[in-house]
Tab-separated table of C-alpha atoms and ligand atoms in Angstrom:
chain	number	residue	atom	x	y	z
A	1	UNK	CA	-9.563	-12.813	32.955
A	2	UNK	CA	-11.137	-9.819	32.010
A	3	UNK	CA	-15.076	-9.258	31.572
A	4	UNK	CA	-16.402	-7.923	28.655
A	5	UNK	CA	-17.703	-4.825	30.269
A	6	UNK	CA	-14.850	-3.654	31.633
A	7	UNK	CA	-12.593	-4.519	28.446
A	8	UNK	CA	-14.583	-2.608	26.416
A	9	UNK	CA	-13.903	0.610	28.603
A	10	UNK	CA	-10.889	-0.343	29.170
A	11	UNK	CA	-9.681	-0.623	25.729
A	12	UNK	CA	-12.346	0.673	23.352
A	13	UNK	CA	-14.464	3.458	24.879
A	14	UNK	CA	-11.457	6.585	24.779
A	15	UNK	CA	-11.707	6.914	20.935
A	16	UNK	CA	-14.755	8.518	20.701
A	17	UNK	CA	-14.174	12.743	20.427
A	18	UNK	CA	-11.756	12.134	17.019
A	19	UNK	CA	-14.899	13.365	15.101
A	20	UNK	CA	-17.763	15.727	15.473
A	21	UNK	CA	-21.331	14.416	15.054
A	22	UNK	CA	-21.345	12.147	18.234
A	23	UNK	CA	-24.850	12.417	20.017
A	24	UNK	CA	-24.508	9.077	21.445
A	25	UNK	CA	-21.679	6.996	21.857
A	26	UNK	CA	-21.028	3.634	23.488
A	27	UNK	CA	-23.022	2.351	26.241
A	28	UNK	CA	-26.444	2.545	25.065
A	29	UNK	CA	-28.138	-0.277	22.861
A	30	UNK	CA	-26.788	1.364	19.646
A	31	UNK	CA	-24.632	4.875	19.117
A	32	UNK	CA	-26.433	8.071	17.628
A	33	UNK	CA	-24.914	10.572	14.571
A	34	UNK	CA	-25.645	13.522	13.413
A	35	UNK	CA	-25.087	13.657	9.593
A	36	UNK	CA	-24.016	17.512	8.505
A	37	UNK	CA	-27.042	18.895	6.519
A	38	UNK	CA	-26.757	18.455	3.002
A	39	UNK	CA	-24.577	15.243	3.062
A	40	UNK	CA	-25.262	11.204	2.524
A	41	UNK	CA	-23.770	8.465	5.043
A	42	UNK	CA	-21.326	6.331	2.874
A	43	UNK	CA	-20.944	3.181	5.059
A	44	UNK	CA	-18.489	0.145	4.396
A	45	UNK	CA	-17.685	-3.591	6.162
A	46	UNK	CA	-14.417	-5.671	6.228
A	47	UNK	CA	-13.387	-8.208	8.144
A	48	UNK	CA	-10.302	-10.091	8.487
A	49	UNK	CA	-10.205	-13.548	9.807
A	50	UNK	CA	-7.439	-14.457	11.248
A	51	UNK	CA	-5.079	-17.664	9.163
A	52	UNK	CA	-7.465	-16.380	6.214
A	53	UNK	CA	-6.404	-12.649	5.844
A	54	UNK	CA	-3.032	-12.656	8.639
A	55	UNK	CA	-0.827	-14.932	10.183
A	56	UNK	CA	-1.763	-16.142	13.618
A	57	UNK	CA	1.531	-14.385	14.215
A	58	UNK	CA	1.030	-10.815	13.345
A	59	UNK	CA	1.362	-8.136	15.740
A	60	UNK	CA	-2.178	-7.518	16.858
A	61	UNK	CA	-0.980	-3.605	16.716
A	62	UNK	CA	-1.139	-4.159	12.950
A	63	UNK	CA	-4.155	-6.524	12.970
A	64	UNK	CA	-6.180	-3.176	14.245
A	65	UNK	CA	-4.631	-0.841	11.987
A	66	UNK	CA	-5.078	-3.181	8.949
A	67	UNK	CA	-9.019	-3.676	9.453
A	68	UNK	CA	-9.187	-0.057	9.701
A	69	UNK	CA	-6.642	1.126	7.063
A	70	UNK	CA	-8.637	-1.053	4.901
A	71	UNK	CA	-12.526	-0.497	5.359
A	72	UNK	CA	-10.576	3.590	5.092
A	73	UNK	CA	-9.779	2.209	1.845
A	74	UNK	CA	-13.359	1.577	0.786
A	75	UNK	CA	-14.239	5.357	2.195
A	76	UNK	CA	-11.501	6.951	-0.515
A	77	UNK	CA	-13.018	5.088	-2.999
A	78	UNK	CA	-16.512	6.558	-2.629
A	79	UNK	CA	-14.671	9.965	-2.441
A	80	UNK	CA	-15.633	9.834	1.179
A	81	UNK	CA	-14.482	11.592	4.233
A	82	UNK	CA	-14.663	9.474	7.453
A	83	UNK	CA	-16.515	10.394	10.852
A	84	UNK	CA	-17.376	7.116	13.160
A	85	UNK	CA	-16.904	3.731	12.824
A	86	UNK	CA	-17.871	0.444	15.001
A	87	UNK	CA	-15.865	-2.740	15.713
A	88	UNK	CA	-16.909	-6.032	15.900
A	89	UNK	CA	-14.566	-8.592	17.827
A	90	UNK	CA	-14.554	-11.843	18.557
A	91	UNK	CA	-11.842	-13.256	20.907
A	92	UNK	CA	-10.731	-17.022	21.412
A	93	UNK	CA	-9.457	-15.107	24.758
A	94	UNK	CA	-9.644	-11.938	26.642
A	95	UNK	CA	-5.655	-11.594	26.656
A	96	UNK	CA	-4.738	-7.766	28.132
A	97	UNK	CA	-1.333	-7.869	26.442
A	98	UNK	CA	-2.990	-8.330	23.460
A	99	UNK	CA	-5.837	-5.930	23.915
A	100	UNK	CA	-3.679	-3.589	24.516
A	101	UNK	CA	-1.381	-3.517	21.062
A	102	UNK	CA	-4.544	-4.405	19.657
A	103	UNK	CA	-6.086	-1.043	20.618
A	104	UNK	CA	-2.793	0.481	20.060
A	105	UNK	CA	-3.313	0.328	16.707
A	106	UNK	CA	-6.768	1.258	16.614
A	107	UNK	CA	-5.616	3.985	18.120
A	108	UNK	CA	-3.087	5.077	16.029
A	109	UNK	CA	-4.796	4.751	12.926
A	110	UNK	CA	-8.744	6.397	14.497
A	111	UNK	CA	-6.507	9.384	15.158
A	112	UNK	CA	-4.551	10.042	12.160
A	113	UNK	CA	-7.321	10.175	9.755
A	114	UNK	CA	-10.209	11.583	12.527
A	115	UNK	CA	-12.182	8.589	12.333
A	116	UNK	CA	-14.433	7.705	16.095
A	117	UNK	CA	-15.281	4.574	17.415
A	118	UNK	CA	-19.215	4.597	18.734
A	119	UNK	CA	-19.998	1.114	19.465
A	120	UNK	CA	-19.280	-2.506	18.225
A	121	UNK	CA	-20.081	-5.884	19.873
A	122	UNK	CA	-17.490	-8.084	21.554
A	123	UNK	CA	-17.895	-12.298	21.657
A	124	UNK	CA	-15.597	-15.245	21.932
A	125	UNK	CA	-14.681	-17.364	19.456
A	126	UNK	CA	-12.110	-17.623	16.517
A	127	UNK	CA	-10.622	-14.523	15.935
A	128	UNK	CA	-11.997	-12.280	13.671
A	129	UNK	CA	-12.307	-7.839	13.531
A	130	UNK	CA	-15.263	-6.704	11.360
A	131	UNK	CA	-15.233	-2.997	11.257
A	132	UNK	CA	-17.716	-0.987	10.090
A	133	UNK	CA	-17.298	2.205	8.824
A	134	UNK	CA	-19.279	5.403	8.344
A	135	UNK	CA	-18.258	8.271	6.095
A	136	UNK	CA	-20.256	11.735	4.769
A	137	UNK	CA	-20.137	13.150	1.280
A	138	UNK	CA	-22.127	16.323	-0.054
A	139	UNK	CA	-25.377	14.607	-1.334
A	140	UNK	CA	-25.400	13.208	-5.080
A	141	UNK	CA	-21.949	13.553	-5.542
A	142	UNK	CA	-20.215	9.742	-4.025
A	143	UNK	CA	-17.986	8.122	-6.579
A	144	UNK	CA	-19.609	4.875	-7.849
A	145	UNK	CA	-17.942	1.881	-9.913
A	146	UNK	CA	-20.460	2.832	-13.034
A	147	UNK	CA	-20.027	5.646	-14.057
A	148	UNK	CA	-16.811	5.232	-16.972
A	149	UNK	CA	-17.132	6.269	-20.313
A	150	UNK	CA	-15.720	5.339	-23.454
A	151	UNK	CA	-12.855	7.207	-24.389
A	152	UNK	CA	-12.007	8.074	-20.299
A	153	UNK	CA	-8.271	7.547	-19.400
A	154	UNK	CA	-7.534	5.118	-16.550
A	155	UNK	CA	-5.547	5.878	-13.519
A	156	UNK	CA	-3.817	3.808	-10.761
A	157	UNK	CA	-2.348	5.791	-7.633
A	158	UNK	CA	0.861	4.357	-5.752
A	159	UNK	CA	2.583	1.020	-7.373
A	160	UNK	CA	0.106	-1.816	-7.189
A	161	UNK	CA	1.973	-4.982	-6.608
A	162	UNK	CA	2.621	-3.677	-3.065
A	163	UNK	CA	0.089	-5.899	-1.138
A	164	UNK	CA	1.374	-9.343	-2.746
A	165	UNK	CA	5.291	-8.251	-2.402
A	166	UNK	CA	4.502	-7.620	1.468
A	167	UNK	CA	2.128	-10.206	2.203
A	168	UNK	CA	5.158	-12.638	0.899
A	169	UNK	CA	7.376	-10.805	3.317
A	170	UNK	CA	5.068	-10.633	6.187
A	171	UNK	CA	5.070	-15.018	5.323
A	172	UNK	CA	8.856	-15.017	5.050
A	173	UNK	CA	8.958	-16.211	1.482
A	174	UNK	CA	11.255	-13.521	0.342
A	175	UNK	CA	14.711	-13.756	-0.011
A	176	UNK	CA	17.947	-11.896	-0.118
A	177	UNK	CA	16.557	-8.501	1.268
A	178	UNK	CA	18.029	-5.933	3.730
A	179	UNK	CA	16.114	-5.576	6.846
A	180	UNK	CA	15.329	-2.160	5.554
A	181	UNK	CA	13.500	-3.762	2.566
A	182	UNK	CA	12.122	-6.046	4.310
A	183	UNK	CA	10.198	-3.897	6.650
A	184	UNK	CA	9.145	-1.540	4.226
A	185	UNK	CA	7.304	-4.348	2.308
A	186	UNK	CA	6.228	-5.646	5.606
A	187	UNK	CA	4.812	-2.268	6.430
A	188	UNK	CA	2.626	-2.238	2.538
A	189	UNK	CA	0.651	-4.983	4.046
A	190	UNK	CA	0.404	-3.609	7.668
A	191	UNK	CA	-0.402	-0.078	7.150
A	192	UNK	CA	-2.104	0.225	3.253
A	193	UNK	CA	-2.408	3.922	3.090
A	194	UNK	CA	-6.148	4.639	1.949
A	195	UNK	CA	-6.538	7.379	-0.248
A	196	UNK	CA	-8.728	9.708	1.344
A	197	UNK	CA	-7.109	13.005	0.362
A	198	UNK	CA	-7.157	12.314	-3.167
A	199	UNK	CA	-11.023	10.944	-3.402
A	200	UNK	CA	-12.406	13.171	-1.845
A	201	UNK	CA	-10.779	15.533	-4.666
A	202	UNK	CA	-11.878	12.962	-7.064
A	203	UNK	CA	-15.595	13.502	-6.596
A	204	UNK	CA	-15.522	16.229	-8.863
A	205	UNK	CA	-13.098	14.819	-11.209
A	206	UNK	CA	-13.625	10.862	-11.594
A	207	UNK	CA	-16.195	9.411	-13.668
A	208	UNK	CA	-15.803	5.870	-11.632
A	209	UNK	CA	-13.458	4.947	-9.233
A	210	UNK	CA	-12.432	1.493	-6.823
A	211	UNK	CA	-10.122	0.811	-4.475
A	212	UNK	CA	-7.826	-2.415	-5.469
A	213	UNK	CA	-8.408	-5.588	-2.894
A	214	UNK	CA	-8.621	-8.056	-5.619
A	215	UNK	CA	-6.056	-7.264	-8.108
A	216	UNK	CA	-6.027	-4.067	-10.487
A	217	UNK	CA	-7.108	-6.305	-13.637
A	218	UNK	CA	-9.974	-7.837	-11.753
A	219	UNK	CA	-10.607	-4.317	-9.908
A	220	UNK	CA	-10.855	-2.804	-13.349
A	221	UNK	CA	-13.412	-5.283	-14.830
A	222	UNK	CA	-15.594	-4.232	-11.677
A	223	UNK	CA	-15.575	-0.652	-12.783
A	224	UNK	CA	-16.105	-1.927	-16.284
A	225	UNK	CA	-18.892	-4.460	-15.840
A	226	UNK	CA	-21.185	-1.568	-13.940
A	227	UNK	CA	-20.185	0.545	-16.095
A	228	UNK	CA	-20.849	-1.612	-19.090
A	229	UNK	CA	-17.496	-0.641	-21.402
A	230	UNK	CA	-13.981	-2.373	-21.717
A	231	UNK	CA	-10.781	-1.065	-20.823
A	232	UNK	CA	-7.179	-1.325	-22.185
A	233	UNK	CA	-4.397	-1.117	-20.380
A	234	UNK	CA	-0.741	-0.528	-21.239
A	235	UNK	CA	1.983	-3.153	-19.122
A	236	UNK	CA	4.962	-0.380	-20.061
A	237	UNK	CA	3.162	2.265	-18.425
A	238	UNK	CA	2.381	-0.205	-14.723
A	239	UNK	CA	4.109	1.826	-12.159
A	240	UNK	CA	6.127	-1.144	-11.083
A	241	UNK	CA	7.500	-1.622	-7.047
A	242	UNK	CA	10.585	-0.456	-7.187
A	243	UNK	CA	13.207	-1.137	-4.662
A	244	UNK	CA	12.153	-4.871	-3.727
A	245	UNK	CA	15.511	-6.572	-3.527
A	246	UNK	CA	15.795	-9.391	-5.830
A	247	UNK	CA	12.098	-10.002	-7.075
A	248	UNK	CA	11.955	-10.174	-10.881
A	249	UNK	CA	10.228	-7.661	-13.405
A	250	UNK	CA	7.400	-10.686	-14.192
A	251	UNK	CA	6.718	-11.650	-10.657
A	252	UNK	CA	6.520	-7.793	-9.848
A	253	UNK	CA	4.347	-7.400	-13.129
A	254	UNK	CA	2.193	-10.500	-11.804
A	255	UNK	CA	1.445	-8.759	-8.452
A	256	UNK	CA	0.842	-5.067	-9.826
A	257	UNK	CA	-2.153	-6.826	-12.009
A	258	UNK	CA	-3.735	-9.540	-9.918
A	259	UNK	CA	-2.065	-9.473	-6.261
A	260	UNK	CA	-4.561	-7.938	-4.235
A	261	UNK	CA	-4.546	-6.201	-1.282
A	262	UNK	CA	-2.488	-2.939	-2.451
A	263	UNK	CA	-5.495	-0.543	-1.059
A	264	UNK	CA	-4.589	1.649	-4.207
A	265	UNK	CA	-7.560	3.592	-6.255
A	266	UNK	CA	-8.072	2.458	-9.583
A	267	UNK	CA	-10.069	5.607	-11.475
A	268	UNK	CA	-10.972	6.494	-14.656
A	269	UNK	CA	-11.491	10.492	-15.950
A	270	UNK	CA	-12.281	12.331	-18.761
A	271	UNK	CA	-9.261	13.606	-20.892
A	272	UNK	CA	-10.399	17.392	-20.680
A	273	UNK	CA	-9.654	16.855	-16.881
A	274	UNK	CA	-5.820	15.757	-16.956
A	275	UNK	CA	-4.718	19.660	-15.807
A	276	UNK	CA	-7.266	19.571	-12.966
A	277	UNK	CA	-5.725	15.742	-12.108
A	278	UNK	CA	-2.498	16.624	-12.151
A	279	UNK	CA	-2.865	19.591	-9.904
A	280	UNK	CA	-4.925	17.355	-7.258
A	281	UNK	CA	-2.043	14.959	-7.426
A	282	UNK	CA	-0.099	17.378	-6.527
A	283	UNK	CA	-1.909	19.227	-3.654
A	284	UNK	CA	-2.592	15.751	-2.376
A	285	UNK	CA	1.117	14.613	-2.857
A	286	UNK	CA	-0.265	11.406	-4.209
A	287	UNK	CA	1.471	9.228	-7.622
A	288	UNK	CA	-1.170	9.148	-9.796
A	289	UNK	CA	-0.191	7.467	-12.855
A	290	UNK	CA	-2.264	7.021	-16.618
A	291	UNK	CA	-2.305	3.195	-17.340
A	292	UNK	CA	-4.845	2.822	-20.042
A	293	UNK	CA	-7.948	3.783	-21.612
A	294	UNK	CA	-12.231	2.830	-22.152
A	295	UNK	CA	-12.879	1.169	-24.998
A	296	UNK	CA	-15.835	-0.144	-26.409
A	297	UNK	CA	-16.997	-3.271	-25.560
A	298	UNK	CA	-16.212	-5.355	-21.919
A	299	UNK	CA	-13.559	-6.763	-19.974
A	300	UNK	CA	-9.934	-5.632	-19.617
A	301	UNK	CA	-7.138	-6.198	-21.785
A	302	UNK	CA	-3.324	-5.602	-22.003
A	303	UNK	CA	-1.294	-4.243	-24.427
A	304	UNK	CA	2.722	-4.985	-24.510
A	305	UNK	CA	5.160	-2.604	-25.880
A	306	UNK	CA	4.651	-2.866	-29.180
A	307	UNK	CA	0.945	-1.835	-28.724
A	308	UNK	CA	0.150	-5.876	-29.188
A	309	UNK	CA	-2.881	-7.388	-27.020
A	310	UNK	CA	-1.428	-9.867	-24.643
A	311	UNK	CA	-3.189	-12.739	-22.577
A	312	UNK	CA	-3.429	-12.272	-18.946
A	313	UNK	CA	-4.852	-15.390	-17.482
A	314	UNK	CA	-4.991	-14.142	-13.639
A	315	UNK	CA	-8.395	-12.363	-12.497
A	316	UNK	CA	-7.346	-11.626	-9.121
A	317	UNK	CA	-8.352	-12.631	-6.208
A	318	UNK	CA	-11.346	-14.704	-5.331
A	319	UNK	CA	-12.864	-15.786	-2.303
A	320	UNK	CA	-14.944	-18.648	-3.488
B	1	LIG	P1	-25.986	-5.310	23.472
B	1	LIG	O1	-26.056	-6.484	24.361
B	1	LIG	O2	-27.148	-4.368	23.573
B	1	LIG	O3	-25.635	-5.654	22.058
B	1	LIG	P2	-23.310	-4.930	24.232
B	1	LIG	O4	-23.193	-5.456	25.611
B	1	LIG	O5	-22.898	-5.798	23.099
B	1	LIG	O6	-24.773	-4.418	24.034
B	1	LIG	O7	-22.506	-3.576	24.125
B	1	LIG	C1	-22.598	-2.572	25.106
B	1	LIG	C2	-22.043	-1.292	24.538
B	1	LIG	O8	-20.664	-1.453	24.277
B	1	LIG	C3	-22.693	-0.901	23.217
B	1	LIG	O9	-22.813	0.497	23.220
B	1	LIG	C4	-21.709	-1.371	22.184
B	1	LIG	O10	-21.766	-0.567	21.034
B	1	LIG	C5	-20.393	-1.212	22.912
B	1	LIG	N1	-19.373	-2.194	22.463
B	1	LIG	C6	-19.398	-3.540	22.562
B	1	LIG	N2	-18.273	-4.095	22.062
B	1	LIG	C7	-17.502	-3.070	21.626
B	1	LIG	C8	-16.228	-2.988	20.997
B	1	LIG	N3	-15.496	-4.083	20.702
B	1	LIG	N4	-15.766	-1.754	20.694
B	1	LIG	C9	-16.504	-0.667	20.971
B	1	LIG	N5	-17.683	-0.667	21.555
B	1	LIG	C10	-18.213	-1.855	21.889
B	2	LIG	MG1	-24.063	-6.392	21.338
């Protein structure tokens, strides 16, 4: 059994140089930053519990790189750019086989998108990961959920629908699949790719933006509650999942609007700003697709194809 000191520099304490900024790192009662001149902090929490958010079963590798990828997520959608972040475990066990892949995929993820880990706090108990992280933007200029106005187009990025599809193949509840498919919707779920390229191009561009955990429809009605406006949106122009081995149109249509987890932004813009879009979609190699519109009035609404207003009962995803 391993003590808590030396798991934390065993495992935890070789992550800290992926960022500049660092005056104090871990050790001391709390780590010190320095933000650049000129900028804001932007800091975000998630936590996953474990039976609530994964399996029991999943591959603590992709436990790590999920709490991260996530709480990234949150970063893109404040048109962020990432610097530090902290992690708060709490282990039924100290297991080192399982530290190990677990910080594996800390790892993996910290280094790819520059992000360092300063501190945390480490207790026993059911498992759960709370990360906490800490991103800079120029000052005044963070994207917010409440800033859409009437008459801006709406934007998804990537196919939403991707979460659900590979949660239900992470639970084995998909059939007739190729192992090919099946690891690619496995790996939507695992390893959500936030959208940190694109925001932080977006902060000049986006009236309001949101990254999608609860479902585009009720993702939208966030961004149109604070921002006090409605929104339409057209079901022809849903950038469907494509490639998902038997699953129908509807159940794929079901997911895109109120599956969850797909770690996608949901933005809105002005019209006058579709050339600059485009071209940021392009330097950023991200899909960025126009799904609908701000209207008067609140809540979100669907149109079919023949431009009719259809019912869509789901609201996404709610804890409570
Ligand atoms: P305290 O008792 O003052 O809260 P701790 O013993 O919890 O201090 O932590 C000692 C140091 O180790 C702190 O700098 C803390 O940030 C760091 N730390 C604890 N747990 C983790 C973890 N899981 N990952 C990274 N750093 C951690
Ligand atoms: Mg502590």
């Amino acid at each position: 059994m391993i003590g808590e000191f030396d798991l934390i520099k065993s495992y935890f304490s070789n992550l800290q140089e992926l960022s500049p900024g660092l005056a104090l790192g871990i050790g001391d009662d709390a780590a010190v930053v320095d933000v650049p001149v000129g900028h804001q902090l932007v800091v975000a929490t998630d936590t996953l519990v474990c039976g609530m958010h994964f399996p029991e079963s999943l591959d603590p590798e992709y436990i790590a790189a999920r709490t991260l990828l996530t709480n990234l997520s949150d970063l893109a959608a404040m048109g962020a750019e990432p610097r530090w972040f902290s992690l708060a475990l709490t282990l039924p066990e100290s297991n080192p086989d399982w530290l190990q892949r677990f910080s594996e995929g800390l790892a993996r993820v910290a280094r790819q998108y520059g992000c360092s880990l300063i501190g945390g706090d480490t207790t026993r108990g059911p498992l759960t990961v709370t990360i906490t992280v800490h991103g800079v933007v120029p000052r005044g200029t963070a994207l917010t959920r409440s800033g859409a106005k009437m008459g801006d187009r709406v934007f998804v990025t990537g196919s939403p629908g991707k979460g659900a599809a590979g949660l239900a193949a992470v639970l084995g509840q998909l059939e007739d699949l190729t192992a090919d498919q099946h690891q690619q919707l496995v790996d939507y779920f695992v390893n959500p790719v936030p959208r940190l390229m694109l925001g932080s191009r977006l902060r000049a561009v986006a009236s309001a933006a949101i990254d999608i955990s609860d479902g585009l429809l009720a993702d939208l009605g966030h961004i149109c509650k604070l921002s006090g406006v409605g929104a339409e949106l057209s079901l022809n122009a849903l950038p469907l999942l494509k490639g998902a081995g038997g699953i129908g149109a509807e159940q794929l249509q079901q997911w895109a609007l109120s599956g969850g987890d797909d770690y996608e932004l949901c933005f809105t813009a002005p019209e006058s700003a579709a050339e600059e879009l485009a071209q940021i979609a392009k330097v950023t190699d991200t899909p960025v697709h126009h799904i609908g519109r701000i209207i008067e009035g609140s809540g979100v609404y669907c149109l079919d194809s023949n431009n009719k207003k259809v019912s869509t009962h789901s609201n996404g995803y709610s804890h409570f």
